Each structure stands twice: as structure tokens, then as C-alpha cells.
Short mmCIF file of C-alpha atoms and ligand atoms in Angstrom, two decimals:
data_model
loop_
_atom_site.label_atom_id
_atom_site.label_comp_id
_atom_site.label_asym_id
_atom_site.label_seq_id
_atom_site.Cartn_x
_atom_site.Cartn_y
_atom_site.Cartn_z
CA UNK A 1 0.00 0.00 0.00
CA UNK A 2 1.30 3.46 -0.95
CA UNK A 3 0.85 6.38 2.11
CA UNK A 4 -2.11 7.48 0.37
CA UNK A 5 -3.75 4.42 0.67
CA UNK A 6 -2.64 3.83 4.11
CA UNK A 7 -3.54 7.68 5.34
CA UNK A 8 -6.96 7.00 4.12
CA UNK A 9 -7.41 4.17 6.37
CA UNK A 10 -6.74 5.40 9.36
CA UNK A 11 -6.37 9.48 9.12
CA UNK A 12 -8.59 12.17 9.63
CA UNK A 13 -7.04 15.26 8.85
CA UNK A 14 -7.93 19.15 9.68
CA UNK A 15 -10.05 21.69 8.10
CA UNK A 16 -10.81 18.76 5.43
CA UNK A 17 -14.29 17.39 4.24
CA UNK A 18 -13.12 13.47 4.12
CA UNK A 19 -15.95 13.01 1.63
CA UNK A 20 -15.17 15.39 -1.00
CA UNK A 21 -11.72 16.37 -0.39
CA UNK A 22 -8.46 15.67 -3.33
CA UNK A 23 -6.44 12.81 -1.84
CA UNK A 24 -3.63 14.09 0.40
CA UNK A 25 -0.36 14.90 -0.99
CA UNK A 26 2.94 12.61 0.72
CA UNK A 27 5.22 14.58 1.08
CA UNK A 28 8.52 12.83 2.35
CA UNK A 29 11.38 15.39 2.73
CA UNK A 30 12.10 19.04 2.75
CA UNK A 31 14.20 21.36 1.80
CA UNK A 32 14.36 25.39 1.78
CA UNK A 33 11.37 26.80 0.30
CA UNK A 34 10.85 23.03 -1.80
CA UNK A 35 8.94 19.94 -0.70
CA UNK A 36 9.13 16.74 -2.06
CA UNK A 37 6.89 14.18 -2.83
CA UNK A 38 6.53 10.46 -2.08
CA UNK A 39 6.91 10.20 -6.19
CA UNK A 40 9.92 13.05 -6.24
CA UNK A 41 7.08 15.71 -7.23
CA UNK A 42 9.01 18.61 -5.92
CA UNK A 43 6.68 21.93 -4.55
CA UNK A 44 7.30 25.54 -3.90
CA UNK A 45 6.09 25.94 -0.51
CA UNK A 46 4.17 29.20 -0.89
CA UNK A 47 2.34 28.92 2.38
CA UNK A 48 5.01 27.86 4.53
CA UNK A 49 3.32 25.11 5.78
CA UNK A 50 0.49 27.10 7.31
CA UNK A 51 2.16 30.33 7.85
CA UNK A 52 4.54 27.78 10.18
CA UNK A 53 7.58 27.74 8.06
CA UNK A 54 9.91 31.13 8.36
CA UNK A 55 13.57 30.08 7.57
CA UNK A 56 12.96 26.79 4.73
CA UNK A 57 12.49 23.56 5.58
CA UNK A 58 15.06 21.19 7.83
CA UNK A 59 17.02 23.68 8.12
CA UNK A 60 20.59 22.59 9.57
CA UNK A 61 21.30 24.94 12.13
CA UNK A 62 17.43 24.00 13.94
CA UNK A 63 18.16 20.03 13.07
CA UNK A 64 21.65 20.52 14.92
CA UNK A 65 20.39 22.38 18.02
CA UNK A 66 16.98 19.83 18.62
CA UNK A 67 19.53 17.10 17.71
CA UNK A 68 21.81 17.97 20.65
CA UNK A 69 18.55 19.24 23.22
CA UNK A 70 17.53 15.65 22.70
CA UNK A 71 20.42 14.22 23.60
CA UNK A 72 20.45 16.48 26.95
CA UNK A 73 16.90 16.92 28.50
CA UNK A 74 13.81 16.31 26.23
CA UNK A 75 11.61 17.03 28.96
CA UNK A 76 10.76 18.32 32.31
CA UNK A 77 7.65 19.25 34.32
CA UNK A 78 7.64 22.98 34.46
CA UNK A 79 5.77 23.73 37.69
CA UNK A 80 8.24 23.57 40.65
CA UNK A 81 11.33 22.76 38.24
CA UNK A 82 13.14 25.51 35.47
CA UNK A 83 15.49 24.41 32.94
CA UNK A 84 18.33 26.34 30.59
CA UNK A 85 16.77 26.41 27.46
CA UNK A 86 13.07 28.06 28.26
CA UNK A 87 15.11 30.63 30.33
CA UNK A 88 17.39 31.74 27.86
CA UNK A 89 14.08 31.92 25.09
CA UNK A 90 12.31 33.92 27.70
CA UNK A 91 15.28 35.78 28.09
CA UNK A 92 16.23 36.67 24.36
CA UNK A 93 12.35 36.91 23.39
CA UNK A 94 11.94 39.97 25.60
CA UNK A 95 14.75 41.59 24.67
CA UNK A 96 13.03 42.10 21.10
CA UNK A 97 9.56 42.61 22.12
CA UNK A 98 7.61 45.82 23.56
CA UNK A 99 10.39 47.28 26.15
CA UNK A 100 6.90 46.50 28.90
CA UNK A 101 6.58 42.78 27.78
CA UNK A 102 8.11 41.57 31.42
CA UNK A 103 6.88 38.13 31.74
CA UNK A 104 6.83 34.79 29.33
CA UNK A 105 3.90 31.99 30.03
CA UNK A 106 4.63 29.12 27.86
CA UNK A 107 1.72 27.10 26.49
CA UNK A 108 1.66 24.84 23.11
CA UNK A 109 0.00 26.40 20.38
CA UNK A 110 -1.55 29.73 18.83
CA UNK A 111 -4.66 28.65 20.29
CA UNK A 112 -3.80 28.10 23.93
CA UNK A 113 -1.22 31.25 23.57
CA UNK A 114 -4.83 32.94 23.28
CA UNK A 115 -6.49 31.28 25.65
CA UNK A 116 -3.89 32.15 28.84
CA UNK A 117 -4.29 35.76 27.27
CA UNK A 118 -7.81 35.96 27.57
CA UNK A 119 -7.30 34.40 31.07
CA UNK A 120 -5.13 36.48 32.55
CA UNK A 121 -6.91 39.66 31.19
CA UNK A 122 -10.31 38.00 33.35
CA UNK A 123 -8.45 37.03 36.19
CA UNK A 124 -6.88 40.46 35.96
CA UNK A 125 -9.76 42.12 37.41
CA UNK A 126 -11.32 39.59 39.09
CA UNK A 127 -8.43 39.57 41.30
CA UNK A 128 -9.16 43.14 41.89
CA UNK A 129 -12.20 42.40 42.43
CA UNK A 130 -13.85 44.83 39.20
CA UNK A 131 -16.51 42.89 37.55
CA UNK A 132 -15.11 43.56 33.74
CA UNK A 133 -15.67 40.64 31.96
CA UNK A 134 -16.77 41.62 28.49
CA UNK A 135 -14.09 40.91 25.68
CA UNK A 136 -13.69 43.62 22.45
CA UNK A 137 -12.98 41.78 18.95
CA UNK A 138 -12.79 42.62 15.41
CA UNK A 139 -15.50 41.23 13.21
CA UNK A 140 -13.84 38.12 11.24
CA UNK A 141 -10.98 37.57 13.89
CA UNK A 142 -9.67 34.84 13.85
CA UNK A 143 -7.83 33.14 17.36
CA UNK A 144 -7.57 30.04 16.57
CA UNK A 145 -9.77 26.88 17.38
CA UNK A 146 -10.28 25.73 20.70
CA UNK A 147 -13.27 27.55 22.63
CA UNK A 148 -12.43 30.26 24.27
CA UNK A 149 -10.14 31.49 20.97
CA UNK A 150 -13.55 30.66 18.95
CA UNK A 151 -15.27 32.75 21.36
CA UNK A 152 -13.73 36.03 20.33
CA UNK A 153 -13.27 34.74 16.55
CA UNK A 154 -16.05 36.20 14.15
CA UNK A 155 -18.85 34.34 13.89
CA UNK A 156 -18.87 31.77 10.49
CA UNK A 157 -19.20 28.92 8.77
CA UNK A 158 -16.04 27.32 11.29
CA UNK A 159 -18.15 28.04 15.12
CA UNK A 160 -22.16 27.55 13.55
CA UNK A 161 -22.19 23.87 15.08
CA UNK A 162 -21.16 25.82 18.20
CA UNK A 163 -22.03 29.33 18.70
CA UNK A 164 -24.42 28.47 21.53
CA UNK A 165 -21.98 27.44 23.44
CA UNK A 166 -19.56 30.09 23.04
CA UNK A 167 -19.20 32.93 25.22
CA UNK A 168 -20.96 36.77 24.15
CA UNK A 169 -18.35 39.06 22.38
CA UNK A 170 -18.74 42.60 21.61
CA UNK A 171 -17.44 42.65 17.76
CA UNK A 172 -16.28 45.75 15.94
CA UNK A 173 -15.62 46.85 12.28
CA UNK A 174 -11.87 47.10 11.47
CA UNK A 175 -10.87 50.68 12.11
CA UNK A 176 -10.87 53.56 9.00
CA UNK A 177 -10.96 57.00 9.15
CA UNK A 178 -14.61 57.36 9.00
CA UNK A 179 -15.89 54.87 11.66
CA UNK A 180 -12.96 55.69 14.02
CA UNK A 181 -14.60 58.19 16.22
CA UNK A 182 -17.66 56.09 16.44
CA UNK A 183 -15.55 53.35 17.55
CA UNK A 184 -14.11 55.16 20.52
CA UNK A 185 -17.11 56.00 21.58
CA UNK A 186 -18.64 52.56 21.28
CA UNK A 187 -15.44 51.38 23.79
CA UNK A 188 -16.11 54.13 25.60
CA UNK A 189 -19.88 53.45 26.63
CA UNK A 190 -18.49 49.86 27.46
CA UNK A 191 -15.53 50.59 29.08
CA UNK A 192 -16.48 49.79 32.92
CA UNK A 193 -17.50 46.40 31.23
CA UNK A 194 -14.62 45.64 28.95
CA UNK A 195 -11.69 43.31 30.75
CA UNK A 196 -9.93 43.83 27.29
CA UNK A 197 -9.79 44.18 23.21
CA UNK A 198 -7.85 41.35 21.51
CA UNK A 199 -6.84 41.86 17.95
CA UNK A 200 -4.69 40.35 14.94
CA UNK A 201 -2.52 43.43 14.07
CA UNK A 202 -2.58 45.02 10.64
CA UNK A 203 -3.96 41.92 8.65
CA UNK A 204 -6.15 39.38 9.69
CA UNK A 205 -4.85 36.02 8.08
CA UNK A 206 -7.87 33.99 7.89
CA UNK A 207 -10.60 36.43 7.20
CA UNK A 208 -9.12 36.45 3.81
CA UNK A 209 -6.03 38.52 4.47
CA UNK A 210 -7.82 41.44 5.26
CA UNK A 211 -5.67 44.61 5.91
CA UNK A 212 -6.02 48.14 7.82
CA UNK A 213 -3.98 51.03 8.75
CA UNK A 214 -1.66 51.04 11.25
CA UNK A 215 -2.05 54.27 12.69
CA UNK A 216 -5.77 53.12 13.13
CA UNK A 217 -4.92 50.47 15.35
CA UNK A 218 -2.86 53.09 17.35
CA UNK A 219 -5.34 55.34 17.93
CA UNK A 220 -7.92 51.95 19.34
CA UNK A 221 -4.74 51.20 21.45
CA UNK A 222 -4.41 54.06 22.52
CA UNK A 223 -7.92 54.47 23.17
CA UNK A 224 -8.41 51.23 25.03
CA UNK A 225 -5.37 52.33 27.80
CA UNK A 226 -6.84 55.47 28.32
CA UNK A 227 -10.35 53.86 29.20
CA UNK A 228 -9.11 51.06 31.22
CA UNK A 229 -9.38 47.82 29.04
CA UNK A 230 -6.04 45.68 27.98
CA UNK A 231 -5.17 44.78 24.76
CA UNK A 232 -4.43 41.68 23.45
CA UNK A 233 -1.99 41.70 20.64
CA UNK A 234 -2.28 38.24 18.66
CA UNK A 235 0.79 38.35 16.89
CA UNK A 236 0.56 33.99 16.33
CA UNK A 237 0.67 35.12 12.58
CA UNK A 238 2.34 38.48 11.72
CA UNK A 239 5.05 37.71 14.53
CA UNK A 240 8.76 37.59 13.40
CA UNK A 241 8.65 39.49 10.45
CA UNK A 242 5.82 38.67 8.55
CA UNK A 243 4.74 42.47 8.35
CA UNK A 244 8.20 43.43 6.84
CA UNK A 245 9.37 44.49 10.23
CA UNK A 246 9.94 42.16 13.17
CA UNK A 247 6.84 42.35 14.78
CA UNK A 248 3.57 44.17 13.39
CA UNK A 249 2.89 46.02 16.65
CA UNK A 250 6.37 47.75 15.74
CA UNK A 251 4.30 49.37 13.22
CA UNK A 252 2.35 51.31 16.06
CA UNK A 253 3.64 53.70 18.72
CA UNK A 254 1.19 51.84 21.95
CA UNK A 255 2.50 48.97 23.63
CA UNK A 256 -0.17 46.27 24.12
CA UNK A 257 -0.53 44.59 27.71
CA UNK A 258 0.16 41.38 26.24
CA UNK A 259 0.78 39.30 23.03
CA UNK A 260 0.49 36.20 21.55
CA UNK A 261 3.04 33.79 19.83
CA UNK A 262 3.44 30.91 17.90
CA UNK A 263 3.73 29.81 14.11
CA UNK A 264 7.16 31.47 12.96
CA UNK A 265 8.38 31.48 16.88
CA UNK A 266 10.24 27.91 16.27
CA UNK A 267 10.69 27.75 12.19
CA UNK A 268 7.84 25.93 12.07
CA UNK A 269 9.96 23.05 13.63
CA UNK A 270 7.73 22.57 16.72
CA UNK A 271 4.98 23.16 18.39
CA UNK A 272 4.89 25.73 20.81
CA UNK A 273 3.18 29.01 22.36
CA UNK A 274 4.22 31.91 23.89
CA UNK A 275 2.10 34.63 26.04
CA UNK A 276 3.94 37.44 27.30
CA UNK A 277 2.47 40.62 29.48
CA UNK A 278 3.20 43.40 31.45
CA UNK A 279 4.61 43.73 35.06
CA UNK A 280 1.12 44.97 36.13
CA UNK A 281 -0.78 41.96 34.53
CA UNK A 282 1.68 39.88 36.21
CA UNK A 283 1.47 41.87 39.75
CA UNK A 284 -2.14 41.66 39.64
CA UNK A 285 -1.75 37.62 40.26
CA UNK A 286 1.15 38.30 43.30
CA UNK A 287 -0.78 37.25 46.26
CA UNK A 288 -0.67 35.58 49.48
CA UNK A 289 -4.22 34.36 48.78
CA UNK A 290 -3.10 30.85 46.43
CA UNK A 291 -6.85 31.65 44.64
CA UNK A 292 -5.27 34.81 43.09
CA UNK A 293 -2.86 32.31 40.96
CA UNK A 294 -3.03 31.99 37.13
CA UNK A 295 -4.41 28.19 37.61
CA UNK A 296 -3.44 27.29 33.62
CA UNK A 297 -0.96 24.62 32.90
CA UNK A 298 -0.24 21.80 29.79
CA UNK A 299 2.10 18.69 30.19
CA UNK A 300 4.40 20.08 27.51
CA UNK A 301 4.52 23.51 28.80
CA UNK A 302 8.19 25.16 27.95
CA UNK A 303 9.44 21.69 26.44
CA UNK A 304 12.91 21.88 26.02
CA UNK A 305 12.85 20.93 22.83
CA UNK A 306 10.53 23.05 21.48
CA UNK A 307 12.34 26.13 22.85
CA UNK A 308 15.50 24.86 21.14
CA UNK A 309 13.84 25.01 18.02
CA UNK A 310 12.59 28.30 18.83
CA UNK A 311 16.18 29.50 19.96
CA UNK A 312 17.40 28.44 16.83
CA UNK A 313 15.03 29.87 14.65
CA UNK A 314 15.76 33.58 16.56
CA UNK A 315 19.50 33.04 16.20
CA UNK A 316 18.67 32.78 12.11
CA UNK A 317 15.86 35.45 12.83
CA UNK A 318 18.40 37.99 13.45
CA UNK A 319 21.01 37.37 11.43
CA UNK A 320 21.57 40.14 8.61
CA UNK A 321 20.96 37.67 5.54
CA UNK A 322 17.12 37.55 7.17
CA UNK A 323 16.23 40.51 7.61
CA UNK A 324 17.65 41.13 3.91
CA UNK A 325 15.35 38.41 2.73
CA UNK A 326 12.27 39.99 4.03
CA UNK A 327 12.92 43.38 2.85
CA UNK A 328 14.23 41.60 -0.25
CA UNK A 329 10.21 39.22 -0.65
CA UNK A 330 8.18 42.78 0.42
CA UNK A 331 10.22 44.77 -2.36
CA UNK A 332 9.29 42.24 -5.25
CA UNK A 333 5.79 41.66 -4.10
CA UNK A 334 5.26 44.76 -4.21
CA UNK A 335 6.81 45.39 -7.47
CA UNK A 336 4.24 42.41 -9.01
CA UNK A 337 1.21 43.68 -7.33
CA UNK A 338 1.75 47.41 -9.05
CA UNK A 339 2.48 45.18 -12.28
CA UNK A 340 -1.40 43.44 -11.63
CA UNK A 341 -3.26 45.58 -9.61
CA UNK A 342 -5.21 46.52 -12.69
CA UNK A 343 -6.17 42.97 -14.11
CA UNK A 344 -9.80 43.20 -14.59
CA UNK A 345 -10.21 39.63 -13.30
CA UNK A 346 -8.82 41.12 -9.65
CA UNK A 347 -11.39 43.00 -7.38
CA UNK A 348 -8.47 44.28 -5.05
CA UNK A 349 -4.56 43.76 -4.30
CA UNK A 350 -2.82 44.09 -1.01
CA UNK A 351 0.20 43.49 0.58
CA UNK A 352 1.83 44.13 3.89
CA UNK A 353 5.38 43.24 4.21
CA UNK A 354 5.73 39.18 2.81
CA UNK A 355 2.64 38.88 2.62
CA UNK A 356 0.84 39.50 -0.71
CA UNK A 357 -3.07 38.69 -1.28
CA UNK A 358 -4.80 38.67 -4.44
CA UNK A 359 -8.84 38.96 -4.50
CA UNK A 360 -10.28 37.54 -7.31
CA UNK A 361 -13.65 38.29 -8.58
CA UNK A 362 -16.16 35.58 -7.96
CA UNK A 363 -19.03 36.23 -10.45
CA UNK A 364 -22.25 36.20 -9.39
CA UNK A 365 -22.82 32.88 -7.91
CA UNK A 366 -21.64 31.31 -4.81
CA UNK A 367 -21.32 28.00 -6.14
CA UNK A 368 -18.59 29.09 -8.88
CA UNK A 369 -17.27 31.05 -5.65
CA UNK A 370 -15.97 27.77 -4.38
CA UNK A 371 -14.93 26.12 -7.36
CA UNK A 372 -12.61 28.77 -8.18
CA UNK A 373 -11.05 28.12 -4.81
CA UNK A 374 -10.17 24.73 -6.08
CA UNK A 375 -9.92 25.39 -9.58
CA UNK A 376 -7.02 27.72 -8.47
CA UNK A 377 -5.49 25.38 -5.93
CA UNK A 378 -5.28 22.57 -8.42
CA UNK A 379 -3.97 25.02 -11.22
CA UNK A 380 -1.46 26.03 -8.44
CA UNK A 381 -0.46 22.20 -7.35
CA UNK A 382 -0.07 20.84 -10.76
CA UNK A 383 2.09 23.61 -11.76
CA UNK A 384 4.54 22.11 -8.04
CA UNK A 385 3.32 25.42 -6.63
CA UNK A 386 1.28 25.38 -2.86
CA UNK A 387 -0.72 27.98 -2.87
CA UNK A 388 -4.08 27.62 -0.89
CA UNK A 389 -6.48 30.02 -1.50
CA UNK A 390 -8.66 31.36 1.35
CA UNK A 391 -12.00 31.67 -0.90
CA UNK A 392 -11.27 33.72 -3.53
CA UNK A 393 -8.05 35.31 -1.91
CA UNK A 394 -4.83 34.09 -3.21
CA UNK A 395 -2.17 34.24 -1.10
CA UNK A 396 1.91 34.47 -1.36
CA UNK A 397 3.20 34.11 2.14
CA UNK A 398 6.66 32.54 1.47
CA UNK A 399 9.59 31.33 4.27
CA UNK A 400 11.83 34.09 3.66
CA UNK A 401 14.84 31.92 1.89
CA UNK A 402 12.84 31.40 -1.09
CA UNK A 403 14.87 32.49 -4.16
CA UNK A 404 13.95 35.11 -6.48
CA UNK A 405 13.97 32.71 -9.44
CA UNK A 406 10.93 31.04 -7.50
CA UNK A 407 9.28 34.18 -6.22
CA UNK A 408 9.21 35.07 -10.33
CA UNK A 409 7.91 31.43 -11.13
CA UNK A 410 4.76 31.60 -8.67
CA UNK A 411 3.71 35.54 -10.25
CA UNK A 412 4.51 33.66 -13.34
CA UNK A 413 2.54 30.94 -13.34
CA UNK A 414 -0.09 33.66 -11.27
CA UNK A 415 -0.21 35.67 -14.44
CA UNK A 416 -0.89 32.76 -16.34
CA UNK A 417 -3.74 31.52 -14.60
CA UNK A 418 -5.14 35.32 -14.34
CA UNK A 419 -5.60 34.49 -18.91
CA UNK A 420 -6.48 31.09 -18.25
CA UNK A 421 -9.11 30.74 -15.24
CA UNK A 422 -12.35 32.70 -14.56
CA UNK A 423 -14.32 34.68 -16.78
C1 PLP B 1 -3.28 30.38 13.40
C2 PLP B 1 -3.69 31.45 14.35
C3 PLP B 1 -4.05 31.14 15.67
C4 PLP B 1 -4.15 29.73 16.17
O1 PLP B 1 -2.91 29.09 16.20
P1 PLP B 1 -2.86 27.49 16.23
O2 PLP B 1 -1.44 27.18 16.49
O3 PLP B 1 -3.32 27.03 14.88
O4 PLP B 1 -3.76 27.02 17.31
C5 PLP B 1 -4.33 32.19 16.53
N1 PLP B 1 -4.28 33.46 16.10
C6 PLP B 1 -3.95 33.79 14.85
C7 PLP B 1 -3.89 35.23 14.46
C8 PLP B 1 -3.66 32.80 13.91
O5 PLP B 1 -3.38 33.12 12.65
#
């Protein structure tokens, strides 16, 4: 039996309909920006693996520092004990964030990153004893999957088996000059209500790689400190560089009360989350009362391994040649999208940084709305390009070692489809 044949006996994999969905693709090795397949198919790995991937794949210098963490302390419980390794992370992590970003909380995931956010923003005031318990959001967030980051995700098509169950939110528009004042205000009638305002700075990835301003965002921040509710920065996906500069709330003057981390933090080698916050979050949970204690906790929280990986991905993270790379990726996306921005097939073209998003007209009915998305994603596949459009949004959102030859080959074969697909 091939893997395909053995992954459909006994695999159920995410975010797929099993019934209708294109047999999975093996992939069995990778390199860089490439893939390879079980049948030596190689693939430009447009998405980075989920918006994972930052440096290429197996890259040497993370396989050499997991290699020798293995072979000195894979694991150890993390309440009562410390090790090397999540200190020195902790340690260099804060040193590029926020200068108020005081504390690390290690957790697994983007999703659980949010979740001990969200905690420690309740807890916050319940251990002051304020009854603020209302979270802000933006409409179409996205926090990731488990329930309390569906909770403050925008209502759709991923929570409708479940929004009875989740929490109430208080959902906003994405800030623009004309709703801005009526958003302050809004926050402002709340405010004795509002615990805090968590937000995906400057694009939100799954809505479709939506984008706003960033001096919007400042003046909401800004806003939110001066009325007494923490922010939540959710940098899981436009952390460590993604926006063009290291992180996107570098982009704004305010410094959020805490932020969220995953995806890029280790490569895309491992699976891990970070939650960092101020000294007065923290503070607020110093007590000789043991109820006041942030009672949140996974097996694997601050694996050693992990935060080798993650170690190793900063050292390459802030080397030169990086940051290079990502100026390099922003300059020529943004050199293709002027080249396209007209194409009467495209409703709209935006870019922040690496990240590059196409919107293609759908026509008129929703049904040819979805095949395009697959239409596209085949066209993409078969040409040993993965690209996986969100809807109608085509995305580039490459690990920043791809080569330029490559970057050309995906607008390429992009331009090419633009003649060939659609109407
Ligand atoms: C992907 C994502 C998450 C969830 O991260 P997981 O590791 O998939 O649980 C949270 N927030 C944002 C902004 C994301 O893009």
C-alpha cells in the first residue's frame, strides 16, 4: 500500500471534508522553500506550511540544536522545576519585544497562547475584584480553534455547530478613518464592562487577508489604555517578520498589555506558544491568597525541545541575511502587485510586508465562488506550486529563503492563470 492508501485508512485530517476532499499529498522530505513528494514531485512551498515555516524547511542549524537538546533533557515538568533552554528563550524573546513585555507563560500552540491571554486579562480584574468581563474583537478575527479562541473569533461557517456554546463578544468593524470616532465612543460606553480588546494586528490572516492602517490600530490602542481595558496583541501570525518588520505592533507607537506567539516562533519546527504581558498583569496575580494564581498549565509547557527550536530559529531570525530576505520578498511583491493591480479579473490587491493577497472576482454565484477556490489550488499544485487560497483570496506568504527565481515562477505561473481561469 502506498501512504495514500494507508492515510486514508486510518487518518482524519484538519479543516478537510473526508468526503469530498483531493487525496492528500505525501510529502517525504524538505528542503528550503521546496517539498518533495513520495513520487519526487518537488513543490514551492508558498504557504510555509500554514504560515509555520519562516527560515525553509530542515534547516541545519534547527536540526543541529533539537539534535543535541535531545540528547540532553527532552523534557521536564515545568511547575516547581526551570530548565536552561526556556530561560534563555524567555530571556532573548523579551529583549526584542515591547520594552513593557516583562513576563513569558509558555503554552503549546496559537490557540492556547490565546487562551492564557484571555485568562489572565479576566483574572486580571477579578483579582481586583472589578466585575469587567466583556471581551472587544474585530468582526472576522480569527484566534484560533479551541473555545475560548472561537469565542472572540467572528462568527462563520467554522463556530455555527457551536455558537451556543460560546461565550458573548462585543465585535467591531476594522478601524478607518470614517468609523474611528464612532468606535471610541462605542469602547467608551463599554468601558467599565470591557476586561480587554484582543486583535490580529494590521492583517487578519484567515478572514481572507484582510488589511487596515496602522495608525488606526494606534489610535484603538491608545484608546483602550486610556479607558481602562487591555489589549491583546495576537501576533501567532504576523510575529517575526511577517509584516516586513519584526513584529507588526512595531508598526504602532502603543504597547499592548500582552501578546500572543506561535507559528514562525520555532521555524515551524515545533509546536509551541508563547504569552507574554506586562509587570502589572503579572502583579495583579502576586498574592498571598493561592486563589489569586493563574491556575493554567499543559504537560508540555516550555518543552525543552521546542524552545530549542525556537532558539534556533531567533539566532537565524536575526542574522543580517534575514532581515535582507524579508525586505528583499516585500520589495518584489510589491513590485508584481503594481504590475497586476489593474487585471480586470482582480477586485483588489494588497500586501503588507511578505505577505501578498490577491482577490479575485467571484461572479455572481456562490457556487462558482468555491470552485474557483479549487480550480485555483489545483492550477497552483499541478504547476509544483502550494498555494491555498482562502475563498477567492490568493495568497503568497513565502519562508523568507525562497529564491527570487521562485518568487518570479509563482507571479509567473499567477499571471498565467489570471488568462487562463475565470471569466
Ligand atoms: C493560526 C492562528 C491562531 C491559532 O494558532 P494554532 O497554532 O493554529 O492554534 C491564533 N491566532 C492567529 C492570528 C492565527 O493566525
Amino acid at each position: 500500500m502506498g501512504l495514500v492508501e494507508r492515510d486514508q485508512k486510518v487518518i482524519w485530517h484538519p479543516y478537510t471534508q473526508m468526503k469530498t476532499a483531493l487525496p492528500p499529498v505525501p510529502i517525504v522530505r524538505g528542503e528550503g522553500a521546496y517539498l518533495f513528494a513520495e513520487d519526487g514531485t518537488k513543490y514551492i512551498d508558498a504557504v510555509s506550511s500554514w504560515w509555520t515555516n519562516i527560515h525553509g524547511h530542515a534547516h541545519p542549524h534547527i536540526a543541529q540544536k533539537v539534535a543535541d537538546q535531545l540528547k540532553q533533557l527532552e523534557h521536564v515538568i515545568f511547575a516547581g522545576f526551570t530548565h536552561p533552554t526556556a530561560i534563555e528563550l524567555a530571556e532573548r524573546l523579551l529583549a526584542i519585544l515591547p520594552d513593557n513585555q516583562q513576563k513569558v507563560f509558555y503554552s503549546d500552540n496559537g490557540s492556547t497562547a490565546v487562551e492564557v491571554a484571555i485568562k489572565m486579562c479576566l483574572q486580571y480584574w477579578h483579582n481586583r475584584g472589578l466585575k469587567k468581563n466583556k471581551i472587544l474583537a474585530f468582526n472576522n478575527a480569527y484566534h484560533g480553534d479551541t473555545f475560548g479562541a472561537m469565542a472572540v473569533s467572528g462568527r462563520s461557517a467554522f463556530t455555527a455547530a457551536f455558537d451556543s456554546l460560546l461565550f458573548e463578544v462585543e465585535f467591531i468593524d476594522l478601524p478607518n478613518e470614517s468609523n474611528i470616532s464612532n468606535l471610541k465612543s462605542y469602547i467608551s460606553n463599554l468601558k467599565s464592562q470591557l476586561a480587554c480588546f484582543i486583535f490580529e494586528p494590521l492583517v487578519q490572516g484567515s478572514a481572507g487577508m484582510i488589511m487596515y492602517e496602522a495608525k488606526y490600530l494606534n489610535e484603538l490602542m491608545l484608546h483602550c489604555r486610556q479607558e481602562g481595558v487591555l489589549t491583546i496583541d495576537d501576533e501567532v501570525f504576523t510575529g517575526f517578520g511577517r509584516t516586513g518588520k519584526p513584529f507588526a505592533c512595531n508598526h504602532v507607537d502603543e504597547k499592548p498589555d500582552i501578546m500572543c506567539f506561535s507559528k514562525g516562533l520555532t521555524g515551524g519546527t515545533m509546536a509551541l506558544g508563547v504569552t507574554t504581558c506586562t509587570k502589572q498583569i503579572f502583579e495583579a496575580f502576586l498574592s498571598d491568597d493561592k486563589l489569586k494564581t493563574l491556575f493554567h498549565g499543559h504537560s508540555f509547557t516550555a518543552n525543552p525541545i521546542a524552545c530549542s527550536s525556537a532558539l534556533a530559529s531567533m539566532d537565524i531570525f536575526l542574522e543580517e541575511h534575514t532581515n535582507a530576505s524579508i525586505k528583499r520578498i516585500s520589495e518584489q511583491h510589491a513590485a508584481f502587485a503594481d504590475k497586476i493591480r489593474d487585471n480586470p479579473k482582480l477586485k483588489n490587491v494588497r500586501q503588507t510586508g511578505t505577505i501578498l493577497a490577491l482577490e479575485w472576482h467571484t461572479g455572481s454565484n456562490t457556487s462558482y465562488f468555491s470552485s474557483l477556490r479549487d480550480v485555483l489550488y489545483r492550477y497552483f499544485l499541478d504547476a509544483g506550486i502550494i498555494l491555498r487560497p482562502l475563498g477567492n483570496v490568493v495568497y503568497i506568504l513565502p519562508p523568507y529563503c525562497i529564491s527570487n527565481a521562485d518568487l518570479e515562477y509563482i507571479y509567473s505561473k499567477i499571471e498565467q492563470a489570471l488568462v487562463e481561469i475565470g471569466d
